[in-house]
Coordinates of C-alpha atoms and ligand atoms in Angstrom, one line a residue:
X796 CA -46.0 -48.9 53.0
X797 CA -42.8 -51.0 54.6
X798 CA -44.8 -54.2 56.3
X799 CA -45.9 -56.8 54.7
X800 CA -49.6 -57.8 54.2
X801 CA -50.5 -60.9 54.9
X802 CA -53.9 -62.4 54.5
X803 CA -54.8 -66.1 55.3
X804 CA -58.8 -66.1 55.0
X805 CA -61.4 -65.6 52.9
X806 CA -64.7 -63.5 53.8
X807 CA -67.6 -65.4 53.0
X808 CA -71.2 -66.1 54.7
X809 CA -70.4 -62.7 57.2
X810 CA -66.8 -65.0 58.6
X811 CA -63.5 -65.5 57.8
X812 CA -63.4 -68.5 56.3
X813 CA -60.3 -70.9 55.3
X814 CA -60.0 -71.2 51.9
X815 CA -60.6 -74.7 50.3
X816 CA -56.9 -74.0 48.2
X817 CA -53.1 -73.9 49.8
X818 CA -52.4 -72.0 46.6
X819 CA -51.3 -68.0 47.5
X820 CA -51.5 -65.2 45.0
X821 CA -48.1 -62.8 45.5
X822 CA -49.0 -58.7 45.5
X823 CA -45.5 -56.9 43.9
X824 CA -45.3 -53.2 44.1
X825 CA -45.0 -52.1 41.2
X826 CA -42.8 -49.2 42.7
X827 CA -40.4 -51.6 44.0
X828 CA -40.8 -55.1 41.6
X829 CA -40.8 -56.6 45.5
X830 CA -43.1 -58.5 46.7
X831 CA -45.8 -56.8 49.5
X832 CA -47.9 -59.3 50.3
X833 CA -50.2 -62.5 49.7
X834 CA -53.5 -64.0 49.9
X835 CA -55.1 -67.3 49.8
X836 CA -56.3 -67.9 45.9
X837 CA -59.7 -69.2 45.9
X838 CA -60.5 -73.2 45.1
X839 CA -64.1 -73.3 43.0
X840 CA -65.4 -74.9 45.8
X841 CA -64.7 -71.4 47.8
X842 CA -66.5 -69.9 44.9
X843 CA -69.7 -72.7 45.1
X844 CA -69.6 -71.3 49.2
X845 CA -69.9 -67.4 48.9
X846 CA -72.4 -67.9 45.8
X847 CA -74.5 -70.4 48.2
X848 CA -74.1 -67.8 51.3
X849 CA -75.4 -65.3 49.3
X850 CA -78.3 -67.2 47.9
X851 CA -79.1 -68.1 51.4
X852 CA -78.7 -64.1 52.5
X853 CA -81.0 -62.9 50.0
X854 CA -84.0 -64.7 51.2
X855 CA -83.5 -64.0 54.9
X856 CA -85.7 -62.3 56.4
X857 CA -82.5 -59.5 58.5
X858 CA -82.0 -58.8 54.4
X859 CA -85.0 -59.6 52.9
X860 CA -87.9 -58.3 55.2
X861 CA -85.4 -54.5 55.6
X862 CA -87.9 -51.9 55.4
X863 CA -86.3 -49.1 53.4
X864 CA -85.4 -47.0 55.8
X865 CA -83.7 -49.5 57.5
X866 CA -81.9 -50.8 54.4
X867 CA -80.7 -47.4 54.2
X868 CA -79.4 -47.6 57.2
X869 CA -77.7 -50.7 57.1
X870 CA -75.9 -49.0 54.1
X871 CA -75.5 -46.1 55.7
X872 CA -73.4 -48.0 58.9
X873 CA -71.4 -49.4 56.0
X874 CA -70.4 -45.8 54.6
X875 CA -69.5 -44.7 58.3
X876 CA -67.6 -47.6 59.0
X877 CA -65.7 -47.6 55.2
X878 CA -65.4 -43.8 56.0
X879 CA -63.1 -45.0 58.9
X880 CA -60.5 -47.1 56.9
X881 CA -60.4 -44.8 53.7
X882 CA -57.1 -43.5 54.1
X883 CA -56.2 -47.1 55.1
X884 CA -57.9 -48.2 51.4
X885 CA -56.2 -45.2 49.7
X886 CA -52.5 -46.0 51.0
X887 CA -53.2 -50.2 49.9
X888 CA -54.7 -49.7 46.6
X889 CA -51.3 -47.2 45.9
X890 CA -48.8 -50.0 47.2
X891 CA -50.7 -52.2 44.7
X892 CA -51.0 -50.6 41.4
X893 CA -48.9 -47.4 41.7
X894 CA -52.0 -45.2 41.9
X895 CA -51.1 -41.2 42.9
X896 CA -52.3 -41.2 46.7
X897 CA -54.0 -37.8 46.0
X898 CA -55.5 -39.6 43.2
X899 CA -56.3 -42.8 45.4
X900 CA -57.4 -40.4 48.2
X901 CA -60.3 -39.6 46.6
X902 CA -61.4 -42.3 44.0
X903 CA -60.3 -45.0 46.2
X904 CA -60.8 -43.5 50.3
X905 CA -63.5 -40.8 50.0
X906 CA -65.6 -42.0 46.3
X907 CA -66.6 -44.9 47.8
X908 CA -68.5 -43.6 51.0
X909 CA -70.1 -41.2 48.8
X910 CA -71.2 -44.0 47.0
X911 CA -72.7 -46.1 49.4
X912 CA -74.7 -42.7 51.0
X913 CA -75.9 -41.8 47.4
X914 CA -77.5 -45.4 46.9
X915 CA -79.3 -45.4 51.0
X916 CA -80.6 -42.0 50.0
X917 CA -81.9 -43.5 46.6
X918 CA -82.9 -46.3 48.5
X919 CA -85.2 -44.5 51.6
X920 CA -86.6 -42.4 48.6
X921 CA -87.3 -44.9 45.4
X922 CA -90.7 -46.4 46.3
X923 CA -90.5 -50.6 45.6
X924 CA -94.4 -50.4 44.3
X925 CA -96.5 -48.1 42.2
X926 CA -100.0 -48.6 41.6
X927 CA -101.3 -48.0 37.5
X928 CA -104.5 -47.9 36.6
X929 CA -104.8 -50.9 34.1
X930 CA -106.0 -50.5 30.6
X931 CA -108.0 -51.8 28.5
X932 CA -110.2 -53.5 30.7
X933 CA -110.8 -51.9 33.8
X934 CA -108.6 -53.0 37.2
X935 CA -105.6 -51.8 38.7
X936 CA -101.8 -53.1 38.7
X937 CA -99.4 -53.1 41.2
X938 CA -95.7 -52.4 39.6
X939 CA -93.0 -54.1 42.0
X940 CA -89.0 -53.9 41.7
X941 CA -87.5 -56.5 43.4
X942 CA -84.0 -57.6 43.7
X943 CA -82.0 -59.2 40.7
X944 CA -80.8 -61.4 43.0
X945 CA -77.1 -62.3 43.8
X946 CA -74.8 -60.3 41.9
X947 CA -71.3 -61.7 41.0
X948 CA -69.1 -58.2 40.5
X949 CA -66.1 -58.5 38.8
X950 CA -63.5 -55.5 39.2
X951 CA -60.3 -54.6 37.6
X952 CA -57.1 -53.2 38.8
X953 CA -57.0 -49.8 37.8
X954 CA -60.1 -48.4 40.9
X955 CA -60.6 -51.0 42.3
X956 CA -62.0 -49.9 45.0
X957 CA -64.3 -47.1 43.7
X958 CA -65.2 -49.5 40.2
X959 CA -66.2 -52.5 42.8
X960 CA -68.8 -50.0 44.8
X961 CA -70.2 -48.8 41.2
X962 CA -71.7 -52.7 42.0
X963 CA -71.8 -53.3 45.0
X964 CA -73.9 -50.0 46.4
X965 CA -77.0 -50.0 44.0
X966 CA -76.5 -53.7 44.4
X967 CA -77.5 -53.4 48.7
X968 CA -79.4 -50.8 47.7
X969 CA -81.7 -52.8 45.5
X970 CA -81.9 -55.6 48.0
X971 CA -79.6 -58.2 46.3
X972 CA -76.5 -60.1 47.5
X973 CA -72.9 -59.7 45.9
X974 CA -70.4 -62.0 45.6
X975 CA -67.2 -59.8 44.5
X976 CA -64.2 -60.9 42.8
X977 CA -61.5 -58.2 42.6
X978 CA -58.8 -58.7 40.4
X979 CA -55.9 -60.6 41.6
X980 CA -53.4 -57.1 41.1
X981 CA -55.7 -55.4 43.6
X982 CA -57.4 -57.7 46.0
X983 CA -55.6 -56.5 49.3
X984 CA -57.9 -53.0 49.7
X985 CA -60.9 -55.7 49.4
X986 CA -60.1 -57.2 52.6
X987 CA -60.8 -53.6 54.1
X988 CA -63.7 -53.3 52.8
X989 CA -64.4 -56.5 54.2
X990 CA -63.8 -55.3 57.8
X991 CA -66.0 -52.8 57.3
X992 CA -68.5 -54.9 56.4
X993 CA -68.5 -56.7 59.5
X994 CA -67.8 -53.4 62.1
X995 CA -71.3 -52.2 60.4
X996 CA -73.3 -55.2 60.9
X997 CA -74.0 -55.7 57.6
X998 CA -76.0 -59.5 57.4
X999 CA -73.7 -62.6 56.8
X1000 CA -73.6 -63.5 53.1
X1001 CA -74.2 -59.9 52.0
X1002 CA -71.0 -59.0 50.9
X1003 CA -68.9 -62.1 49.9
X1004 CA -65.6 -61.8 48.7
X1005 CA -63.6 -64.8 46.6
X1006 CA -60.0 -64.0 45.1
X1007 CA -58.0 -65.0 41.7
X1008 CA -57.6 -64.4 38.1
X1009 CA -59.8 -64.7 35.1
X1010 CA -60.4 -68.6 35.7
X1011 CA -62.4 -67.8 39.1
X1012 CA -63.9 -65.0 37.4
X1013 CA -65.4 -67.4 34.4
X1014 CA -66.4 -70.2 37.1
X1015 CA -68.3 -67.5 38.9
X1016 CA -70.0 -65.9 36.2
X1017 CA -71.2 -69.1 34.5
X1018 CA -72.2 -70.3 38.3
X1019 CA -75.8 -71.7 38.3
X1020 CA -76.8 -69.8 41.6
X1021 CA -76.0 -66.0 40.3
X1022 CA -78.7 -64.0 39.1
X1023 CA -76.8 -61.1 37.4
X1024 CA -73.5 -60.3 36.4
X1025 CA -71.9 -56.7 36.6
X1026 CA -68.3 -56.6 35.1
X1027 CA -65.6 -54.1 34.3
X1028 CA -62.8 -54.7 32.8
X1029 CA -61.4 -55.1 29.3
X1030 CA -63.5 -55.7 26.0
X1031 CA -62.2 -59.5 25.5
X1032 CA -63.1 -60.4 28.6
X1033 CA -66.2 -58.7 28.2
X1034 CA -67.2 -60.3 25.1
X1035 CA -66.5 -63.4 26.5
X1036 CA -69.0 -62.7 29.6
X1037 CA -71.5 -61.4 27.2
X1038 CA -71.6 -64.8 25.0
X1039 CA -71.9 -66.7 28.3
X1040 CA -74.6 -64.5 29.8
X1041 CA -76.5 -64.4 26.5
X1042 CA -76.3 -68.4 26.9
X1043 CA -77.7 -68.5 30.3
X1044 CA -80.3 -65.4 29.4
X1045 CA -78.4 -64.0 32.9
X1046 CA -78.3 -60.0 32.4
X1047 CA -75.1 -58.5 32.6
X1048 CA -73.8 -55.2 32.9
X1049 CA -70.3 -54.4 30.7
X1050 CA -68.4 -51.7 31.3
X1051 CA -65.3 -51.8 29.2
X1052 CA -62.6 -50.5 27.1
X1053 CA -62.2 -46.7 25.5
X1054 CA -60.4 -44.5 23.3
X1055 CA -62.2 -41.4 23.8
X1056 CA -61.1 -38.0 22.3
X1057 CA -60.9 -34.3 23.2
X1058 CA -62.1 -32.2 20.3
X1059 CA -60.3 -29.0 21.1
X1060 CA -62.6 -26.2 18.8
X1061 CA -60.8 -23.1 17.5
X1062 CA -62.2 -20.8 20.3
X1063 CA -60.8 -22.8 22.9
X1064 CA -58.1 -21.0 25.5
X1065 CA -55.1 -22.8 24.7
X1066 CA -53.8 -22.8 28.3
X1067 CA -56.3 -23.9 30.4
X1068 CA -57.6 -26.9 27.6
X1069 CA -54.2 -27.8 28.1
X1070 CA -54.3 -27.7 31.7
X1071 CA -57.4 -29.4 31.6
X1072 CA -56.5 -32.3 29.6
X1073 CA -54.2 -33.6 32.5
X1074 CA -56.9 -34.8 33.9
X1075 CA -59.0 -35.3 31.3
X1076 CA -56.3 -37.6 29.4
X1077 CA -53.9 -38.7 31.7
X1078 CA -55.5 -39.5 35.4
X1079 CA -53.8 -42.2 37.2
X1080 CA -50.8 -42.5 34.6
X1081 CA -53.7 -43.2 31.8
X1082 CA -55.0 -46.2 33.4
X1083 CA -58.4 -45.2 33.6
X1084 CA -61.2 -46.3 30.6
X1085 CA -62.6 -43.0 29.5
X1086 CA -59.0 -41.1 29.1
X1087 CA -59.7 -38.5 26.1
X1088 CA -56.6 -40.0 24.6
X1089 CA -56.8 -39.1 21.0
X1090 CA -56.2 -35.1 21.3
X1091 CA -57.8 -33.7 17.9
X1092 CA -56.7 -30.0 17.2
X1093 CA -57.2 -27.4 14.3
X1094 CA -54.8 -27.9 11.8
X1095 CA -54.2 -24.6 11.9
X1096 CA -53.5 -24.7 15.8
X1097 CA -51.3 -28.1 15.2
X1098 CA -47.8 -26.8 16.5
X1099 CA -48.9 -24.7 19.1
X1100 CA -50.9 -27.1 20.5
X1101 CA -48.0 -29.5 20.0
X1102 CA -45.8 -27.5 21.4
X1103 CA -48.4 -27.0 24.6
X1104 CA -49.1 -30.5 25.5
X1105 CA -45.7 -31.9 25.2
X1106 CA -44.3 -28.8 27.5
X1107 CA -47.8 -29.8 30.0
X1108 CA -46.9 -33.9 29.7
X1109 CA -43.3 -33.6 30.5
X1110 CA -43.0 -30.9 33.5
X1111 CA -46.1 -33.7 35.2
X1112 CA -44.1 -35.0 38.4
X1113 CA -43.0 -38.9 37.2
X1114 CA -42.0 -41.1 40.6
X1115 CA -43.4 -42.1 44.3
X1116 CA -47.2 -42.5 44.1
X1117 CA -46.7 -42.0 47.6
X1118 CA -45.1 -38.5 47.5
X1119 CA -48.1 -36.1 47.1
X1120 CA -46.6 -34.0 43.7
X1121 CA -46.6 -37.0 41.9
X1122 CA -49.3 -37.0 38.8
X1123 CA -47.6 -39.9 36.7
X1124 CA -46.4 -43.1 39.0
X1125 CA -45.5 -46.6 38.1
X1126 CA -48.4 -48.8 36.2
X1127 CA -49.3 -51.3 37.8
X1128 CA -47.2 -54.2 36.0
X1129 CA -44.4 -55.5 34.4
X1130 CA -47.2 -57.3 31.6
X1131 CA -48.9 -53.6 31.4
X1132 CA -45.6 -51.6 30.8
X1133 CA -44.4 -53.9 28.2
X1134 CA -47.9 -54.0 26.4
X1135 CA -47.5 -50.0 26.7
X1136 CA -44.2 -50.6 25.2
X1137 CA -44.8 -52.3 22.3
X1138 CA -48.0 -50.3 21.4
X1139 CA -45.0 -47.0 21.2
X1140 CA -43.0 -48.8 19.6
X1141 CA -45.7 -50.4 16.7
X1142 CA -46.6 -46.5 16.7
X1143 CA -43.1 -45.5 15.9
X1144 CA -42.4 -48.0 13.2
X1145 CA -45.8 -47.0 11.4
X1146 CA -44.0 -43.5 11.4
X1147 CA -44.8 -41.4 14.5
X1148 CA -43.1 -38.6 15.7
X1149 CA -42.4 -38.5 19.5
X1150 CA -42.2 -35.2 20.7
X1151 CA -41.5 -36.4 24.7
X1152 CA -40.4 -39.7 26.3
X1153 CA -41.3 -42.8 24.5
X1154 CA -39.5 -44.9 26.6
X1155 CA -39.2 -46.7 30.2
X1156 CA -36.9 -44.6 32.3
X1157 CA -33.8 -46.6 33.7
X1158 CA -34.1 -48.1 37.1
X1159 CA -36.3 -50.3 39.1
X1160 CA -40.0 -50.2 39.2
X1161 CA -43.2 -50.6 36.3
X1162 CA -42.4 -46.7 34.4
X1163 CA -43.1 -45.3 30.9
X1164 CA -42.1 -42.2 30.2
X1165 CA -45.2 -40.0 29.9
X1166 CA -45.4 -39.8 25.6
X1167 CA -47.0 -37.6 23.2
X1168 CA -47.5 -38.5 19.6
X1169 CA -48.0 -35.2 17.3
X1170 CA -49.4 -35.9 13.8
X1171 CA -51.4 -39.0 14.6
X1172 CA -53.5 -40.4 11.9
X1173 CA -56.9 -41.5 12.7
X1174 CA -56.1 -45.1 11.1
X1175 CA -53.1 -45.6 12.8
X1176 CA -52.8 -48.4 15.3
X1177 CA -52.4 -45.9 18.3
X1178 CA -54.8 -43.9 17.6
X1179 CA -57.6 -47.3 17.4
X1180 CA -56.1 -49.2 20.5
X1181 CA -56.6 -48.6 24.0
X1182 CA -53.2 -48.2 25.3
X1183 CA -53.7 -47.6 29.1
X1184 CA -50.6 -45.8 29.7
X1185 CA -49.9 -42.1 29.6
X1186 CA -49.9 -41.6 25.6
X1187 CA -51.3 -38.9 23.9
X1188 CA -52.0 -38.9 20.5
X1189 CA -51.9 -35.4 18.2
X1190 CA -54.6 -35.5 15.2
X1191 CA -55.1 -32.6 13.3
X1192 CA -58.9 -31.7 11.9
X1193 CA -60.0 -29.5 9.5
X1194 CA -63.3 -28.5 10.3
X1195 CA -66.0 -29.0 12.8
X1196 CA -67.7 -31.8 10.6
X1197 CA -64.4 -33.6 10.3
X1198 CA -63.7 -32.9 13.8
X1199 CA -66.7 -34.5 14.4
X1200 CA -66.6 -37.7 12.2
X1201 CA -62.9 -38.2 13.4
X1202 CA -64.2 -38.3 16.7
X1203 CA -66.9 -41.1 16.0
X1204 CA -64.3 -43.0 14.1
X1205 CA -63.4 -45.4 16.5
X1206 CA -64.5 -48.8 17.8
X1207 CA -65.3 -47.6 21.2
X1208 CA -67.7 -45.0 23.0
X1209 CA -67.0 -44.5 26.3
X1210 CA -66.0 -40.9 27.4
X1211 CA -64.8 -38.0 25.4
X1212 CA -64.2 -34.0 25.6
X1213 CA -64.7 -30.5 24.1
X1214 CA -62.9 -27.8 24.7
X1215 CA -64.2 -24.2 23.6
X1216 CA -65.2 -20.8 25.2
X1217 CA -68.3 -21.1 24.2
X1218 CA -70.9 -23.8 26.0
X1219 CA -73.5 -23.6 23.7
X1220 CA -71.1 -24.7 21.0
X1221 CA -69.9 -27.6 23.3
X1222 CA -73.2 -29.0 24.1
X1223 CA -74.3 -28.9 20.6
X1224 CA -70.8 -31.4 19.8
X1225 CA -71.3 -33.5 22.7
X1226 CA -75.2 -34.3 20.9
X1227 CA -73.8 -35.5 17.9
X1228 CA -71.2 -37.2 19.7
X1229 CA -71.8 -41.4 19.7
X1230 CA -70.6 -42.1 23.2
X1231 CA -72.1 -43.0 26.4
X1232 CA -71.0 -40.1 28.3
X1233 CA -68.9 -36.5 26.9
X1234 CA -68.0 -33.4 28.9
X1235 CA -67.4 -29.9 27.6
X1236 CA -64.6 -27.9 29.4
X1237 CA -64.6 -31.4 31.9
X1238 CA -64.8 -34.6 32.7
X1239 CA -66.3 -34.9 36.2
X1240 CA -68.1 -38.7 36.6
X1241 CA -71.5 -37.6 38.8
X1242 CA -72.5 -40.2 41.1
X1243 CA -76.4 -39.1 40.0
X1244 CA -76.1 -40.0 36.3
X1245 CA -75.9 -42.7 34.1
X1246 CA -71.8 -44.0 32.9
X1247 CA -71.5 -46.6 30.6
X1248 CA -70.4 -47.3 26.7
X1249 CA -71.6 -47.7 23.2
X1250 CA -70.1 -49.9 20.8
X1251 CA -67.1 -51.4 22.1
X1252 CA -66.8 -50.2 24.9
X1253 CA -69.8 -51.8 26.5
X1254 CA -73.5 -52.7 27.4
X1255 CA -76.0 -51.4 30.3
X1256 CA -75.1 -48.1 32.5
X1257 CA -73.8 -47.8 36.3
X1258 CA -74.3 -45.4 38.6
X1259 CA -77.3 -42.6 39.1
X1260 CA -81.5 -44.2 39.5
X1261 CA -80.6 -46.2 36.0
X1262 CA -77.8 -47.7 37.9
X1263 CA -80.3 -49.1 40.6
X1264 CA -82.7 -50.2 38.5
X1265 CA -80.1 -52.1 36.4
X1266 CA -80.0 -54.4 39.8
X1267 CA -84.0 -54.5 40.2
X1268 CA -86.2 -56.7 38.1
X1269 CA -90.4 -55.8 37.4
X1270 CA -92.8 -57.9 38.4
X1271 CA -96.7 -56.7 37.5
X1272 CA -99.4 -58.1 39.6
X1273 CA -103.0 -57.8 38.1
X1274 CA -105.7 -56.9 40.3
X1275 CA -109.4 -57.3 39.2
X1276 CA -110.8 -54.0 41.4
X1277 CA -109.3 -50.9 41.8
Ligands
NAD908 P1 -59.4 -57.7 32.5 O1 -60.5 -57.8 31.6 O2 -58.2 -58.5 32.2 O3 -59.8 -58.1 34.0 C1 -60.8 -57.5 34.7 C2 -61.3 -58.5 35.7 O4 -62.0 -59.6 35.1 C3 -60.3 -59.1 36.6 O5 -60.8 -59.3 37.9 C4 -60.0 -60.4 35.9 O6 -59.5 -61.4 36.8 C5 -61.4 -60.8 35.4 N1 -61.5 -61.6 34.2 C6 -60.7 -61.6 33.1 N2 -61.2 -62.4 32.2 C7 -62.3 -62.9 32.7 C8 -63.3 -63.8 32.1 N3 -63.2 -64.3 30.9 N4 -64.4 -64.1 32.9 C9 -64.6 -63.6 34.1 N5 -63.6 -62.7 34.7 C10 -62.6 -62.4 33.9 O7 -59.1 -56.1 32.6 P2 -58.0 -55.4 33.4 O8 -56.7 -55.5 32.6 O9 -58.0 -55.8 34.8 O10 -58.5 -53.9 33.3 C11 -58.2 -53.0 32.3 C12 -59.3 -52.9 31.3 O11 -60.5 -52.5 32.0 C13 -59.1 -51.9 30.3 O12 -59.4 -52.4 29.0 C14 -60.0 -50.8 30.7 O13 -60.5 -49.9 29.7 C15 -61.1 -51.5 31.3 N6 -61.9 -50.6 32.2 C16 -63.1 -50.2 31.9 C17 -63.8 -49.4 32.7 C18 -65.2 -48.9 32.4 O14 -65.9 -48.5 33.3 N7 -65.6 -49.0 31.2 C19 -63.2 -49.0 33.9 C20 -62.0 -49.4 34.2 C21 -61.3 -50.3 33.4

């Protein structure tokens, strides 16, 4: 990307609205350290505007009173009209945090429209009242799901396109309102999505969108006018959020930190785990929550598993995110590559051996040199930490059982692997696994079923009909008669 992007408005209430703050919020590429762009930083005033427009939204009647076929539909314009501007999404969410395109392509262009269709489908389909027959005494009750509410969605940097729609589509699809606040890294793609918005029609005060850093993001969570908060991000901010939602009895949704493993059994092929755990452990230069980071191997297997993954991490293309053979590009700042930093080197001066990079590369732009770390213990301060940066660690098991408790030794719960030829054998790992999602031979996140943490790394589930209903509330009406 060679122009500049220059914003100077804020979408709020269905318009572009100025903001309330001469203050401007720089975008570097983290390809170049130069700077790309800018955008107005929201005042809280901007923030008391989009939470009132959305309020006001929710009750309408072109919102409210949407039958839901139509609400469908509304949604549906919305994925047609996103579906337009995805490669322009892709190409801005990659000149703002270093994202592969291919990667960006898909999670950040295509994931999102599937999104938004998945949730009008669920919407036409998921009836809003059910009739019980009501027990003990004799009568009947109606079982409504209505709306939450409005919705303040907080995203981070590292999808921030395809983590803001795990909000914002159940969200529309449920009947409530969002007020989104991307982080300030990646807000840019959030004015495309903002377009779209408007090309599809969508009410005023639907969708509102207010910019800035974690000060915006606590004025808007502790607002008086939202109803629910959906966040994703990292586990001190989310505790945070949780104490103030607990406060205000608000419910909140927390999707946060992870430092998942990939329990490679004995059966396993060694070549196409390894090939597998590219993805499965490294996607989008390790910046993505539910990495399968901590790589636990027979110790019987440990050198030539070693010797596997270091020859598969260092022959991954490092450079351009643009270029389409890239797999490792720049993260997506200076702060994250020297917090990356310092976690290799606390992990070399507690004694482990590097057996590939360990290092930022020379030259311009936010690199680390894709590491592995063989003979990892479980206690060690790499192998507890999220490090959200392309660093394995090597831990050797020796048997299933161990395997197993080394794997459940950890603060967080988020994602996690198993690698074997035999299915059976994976499933039966992934059940005595304590994590909120686990794939054997995989990691594929499906649209249709439930993603979230245990433990650290979260409360509440996005995505699939649980996802939905985490954005409708019950009502029960008593009837007398049947
Ligand atoms: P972060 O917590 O610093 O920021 C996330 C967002 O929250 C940003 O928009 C930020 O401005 C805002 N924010 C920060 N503190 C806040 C507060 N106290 N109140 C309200 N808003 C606040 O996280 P990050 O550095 O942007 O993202 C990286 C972290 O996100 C990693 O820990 C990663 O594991 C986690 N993450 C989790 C998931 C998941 O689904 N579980 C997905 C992606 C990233």
């Amino acid at each position: 990307m060679t122009s500049r992007i220059e914003r100077d408005a804020l979408f709020i209430g269905g318009q572009w609205r100025a903001p309330d703050s001469a203050a401007r919020i720089p975008v570097v590429s983290p390809l170049t350290e130069q700077e790309i762009g800018s955008f107005p930083a929201s005042a809280a005033t901007d923030v008391d505007t989009a939470v009132a427009a959305a309020r006001t939204a929710l009750r309408r009647p072109e919102w409210a009173g949407l039958s839901p076929i139509d609400r469908a539909n509304a949604i549906r314009r919305f994925a047609d009209e996103l579906d337009k501007r995805a490669e322009q999404r892709a190409t801005t969410v990659t000149a703002q945090n270093g994202m592969p395109i291919g990667l960006a392509r898909f999670a950040e262009g295509a994931a999102p429209v599937q999104l938004l269709r998945y949730y009008a489908d669920l919407a036409e389909s998921t009836p809003i009242e059910e009739q019980r027959a009501s027990q003990p005494m004799p009568g009947t009750t109606i079982v409504r799901r209505e709306p939450v509410g409005v919705v303040a969605a907080i995203a981070p940097w590292n999808f921030p396109a395809v983590l803001s729609m795990f909000k914002i589509a159940p969200a529309l699809a449920a009947g409530c309102t969002i007020v989104l606040k991307p982080s300030p890294e990646t807000t840019l793609d959030s004015y495309v999505l903002a377009e779209a918005a408007i090309a599809a029609r969508l009410p005023d005060g639907v969708i509102n969108i207010v910019t800035g850093g974690p000060d915006i993001g606590q004025y808007l969570v502790a607002h008086p006018g939202v109803d629910k908060v959906a966040f994703t991000g990292s586990t001190a901010a989310g505790r945070h959020i949780g104490r103030v939602c607990g406060e205000l009895l608000r419910p909140a949704t927390l999707e946060l930190g992870g430092k998942s493993a990939a329990l490679i059994l004995d059966d396993a092929d060694i070549e196409q785990t390894v090939t597998g755990l590219a993805t499965a452990s490294l996607l989008n230069s390790g910046q993505t929550c539910y990495m399968s980071t901590r790589i636990l191997v027979p110790r019987n297997q440990k050198s030539v598993y070693t010797d596997a993954i270091t020859s598969m991490v260092a022959g991954l293309q490092v450079g351009d995110p643009m270029d389409e053979a890239t797999f490792f590009g720049p993260l997506v700042s200076a702060r994250q590559r020297d917090r990356v930093l310092s976690l290799i080197d606390q992990a070399r001066s507690e004694g482990g051996t590097i057996t590939t990079g360990g290092h930022a590369p020379e030259g311009v732009g936010y690199f680390v040199q894709p590491t592995v770390f063989a003979d990892v213990d479980n206690t060690s301060t790499i192998a507890r930490q999220e490090v959200f940066g392309p660093v394995l660690s090597i831990i050797a098991y020796d048997e299933l059982d161990h395997a197993v408790a080394l794997t459940n030794d950890s603060d967080y719960g988020l994602g996690g692997t198993v690698w074997t030829s035999d299915q059976d054998r994976g499933i039966d790992v992934a059940r005595r696994v304590e994590t909120g999602s686990f794939g054997v031979n995989t990691y594929n996140l499906d649209w249709g079923s439930p993603f979230g943490g245990v433990k650290a790394s979260g409360l509440g589930r996005e995505l699939g009909p649980e996802g939905l209903a985490s954005y409708q509330q019950l009502k029960s009406i008593f009837l007398a008669s049947p």
